[in-house]
Amino acid sequence: MAADFTRSIAADVDRLPALLDSIESWLGDNGVPTAEAARIMIAFDEILSNIVDHGGGAIDVAIGIADAAMHATISDDGPPFDPLARAAPDTDAGLDDRAIGGLGIHLVRTMMDDLAYGYRNGRNRLTFRKTF
């Protein structure tokens, strides 16, 4: 099975719920098992929310499904920012001793099979893959 999903939106908090709903529906319509779709949706929510909160500009989402794997690319024209450059949070430390931030991308790292960042032609580009 091969499938494709593409959307472009302004990085606006009011547009995010409809995009996330569209992605979730599309994953279900294309045979992604419910448990894996839930993990994938956490990744999309985290990544897209961070772009809206910190980046701005335009967001492009491209998703494909082939050979029991979902692969996605999210790009935006906000300021360059590599979320993968940040060290993994110390999840053994007490809440008062932890640095603020970084847990969301840590979750994405642990739930997805592959995750990569690049900056090219004035755009941040995050790619990730999940087999199911």
mmCIF file with all atom_site columns, N, CA and C in Angstrom, residues 7 33 45 58 96:
data_model
loop_
_atom_site.group_PDB
_atom_site.id
_atom_site.type_symbol
_atom_site.label_atom_id
_atom_site.label_alt_id
_atom_site.label_comp_id
_atom_site.label_asym_id
_atom_site.label_entity_id
_atom_site.label_seq_id
_atom_site.pdbx_PDB_ins_code
_atom_site.Cartn_x
_atom_site.Cartn_y
_atom_site.Cartn_z
_atom_site.occupancy
_atom_site.B_iso_or_equiv
_atom_site.pdbx_formal_charge
_atom_site.auth_seq_id
_atom_site.auth_comp_id
_atom_site.auth_asym_id
_atom_site.auth_atom_id
_atom_site.pdbx_PDB_model_num
ATOM 1  N N  . ARG A 1 7  ? -0.082 18.862 3.307  1.00 0.00 ? 7  ARG A N  1
ATOM 2  C CA . ARG A 1 7  ? -0.824 20.051 3.719  1.00 0.00 ? 7  ARG A CA 1
ATOM 3  C C  . ARG A 1 7  ? 0.181  21.167 3.973  1.00 0.00 ? 7  ARG A C  1
ATOM 4  N N  . PRO A 1 33 ? -2.314 0.938  12.461 1.00 0.00 ? 33 PRO A N  1
ATOM 5  C CA . PRO A 1 33 ? -2.963 0.417  13.663 1.00 0.00 ? 33 PRO A CA 1
ATOM 6  C C  . PRO A 1 33 ? -3.152 1.512  14.719 1.00 0.00 ? 33 PRO A C  1
ATOM 7  N N  . ASP A 1 45 ? 1.876  16.170 17.149 1.00 0.00 ? 45 ASP A N  1
ATOM 8  C CA . ASP A 1 45 ? 1.418  17.226 18.049 1.00 0.00 ? 45 ASP A CA 1
ATOM 9  C C  . ASP A 1 45 ? 2.601  17.964 18.666 1.00 0.00 ? 45 ASP A C  1
ATOM 10 N N  . ALA A 1 58 ? 5.400  29.576 7.682  1.00 0.00 ? 58 ALA A N  1
ATOM 11 C CA . ALA A 1 58 ? 4.588  28.569 7.002  1.00 0.00 ? 58 ALA A CA 1
ATOM 12 C C  . ALA A 1 58 ? 5.095  27.175 7.340  1.00 0.00 ? 58 ALA A C  1
ATOM 13 N N  . ASP A 1 96 ? 12.337 19.133 40.480 1.00 0.00 ? 96 ASP A N  1
ATOM 14 C CA . ASP A 1 96 ? 12.944 20.427 40.807 1.00 0.00 ? 96 ASP A CA 1
ATOM 15 C C  . ASP A 1 96 ? 14.359 20.562 40.273 1.00 0.00 ? 96 ASP A C  1
#
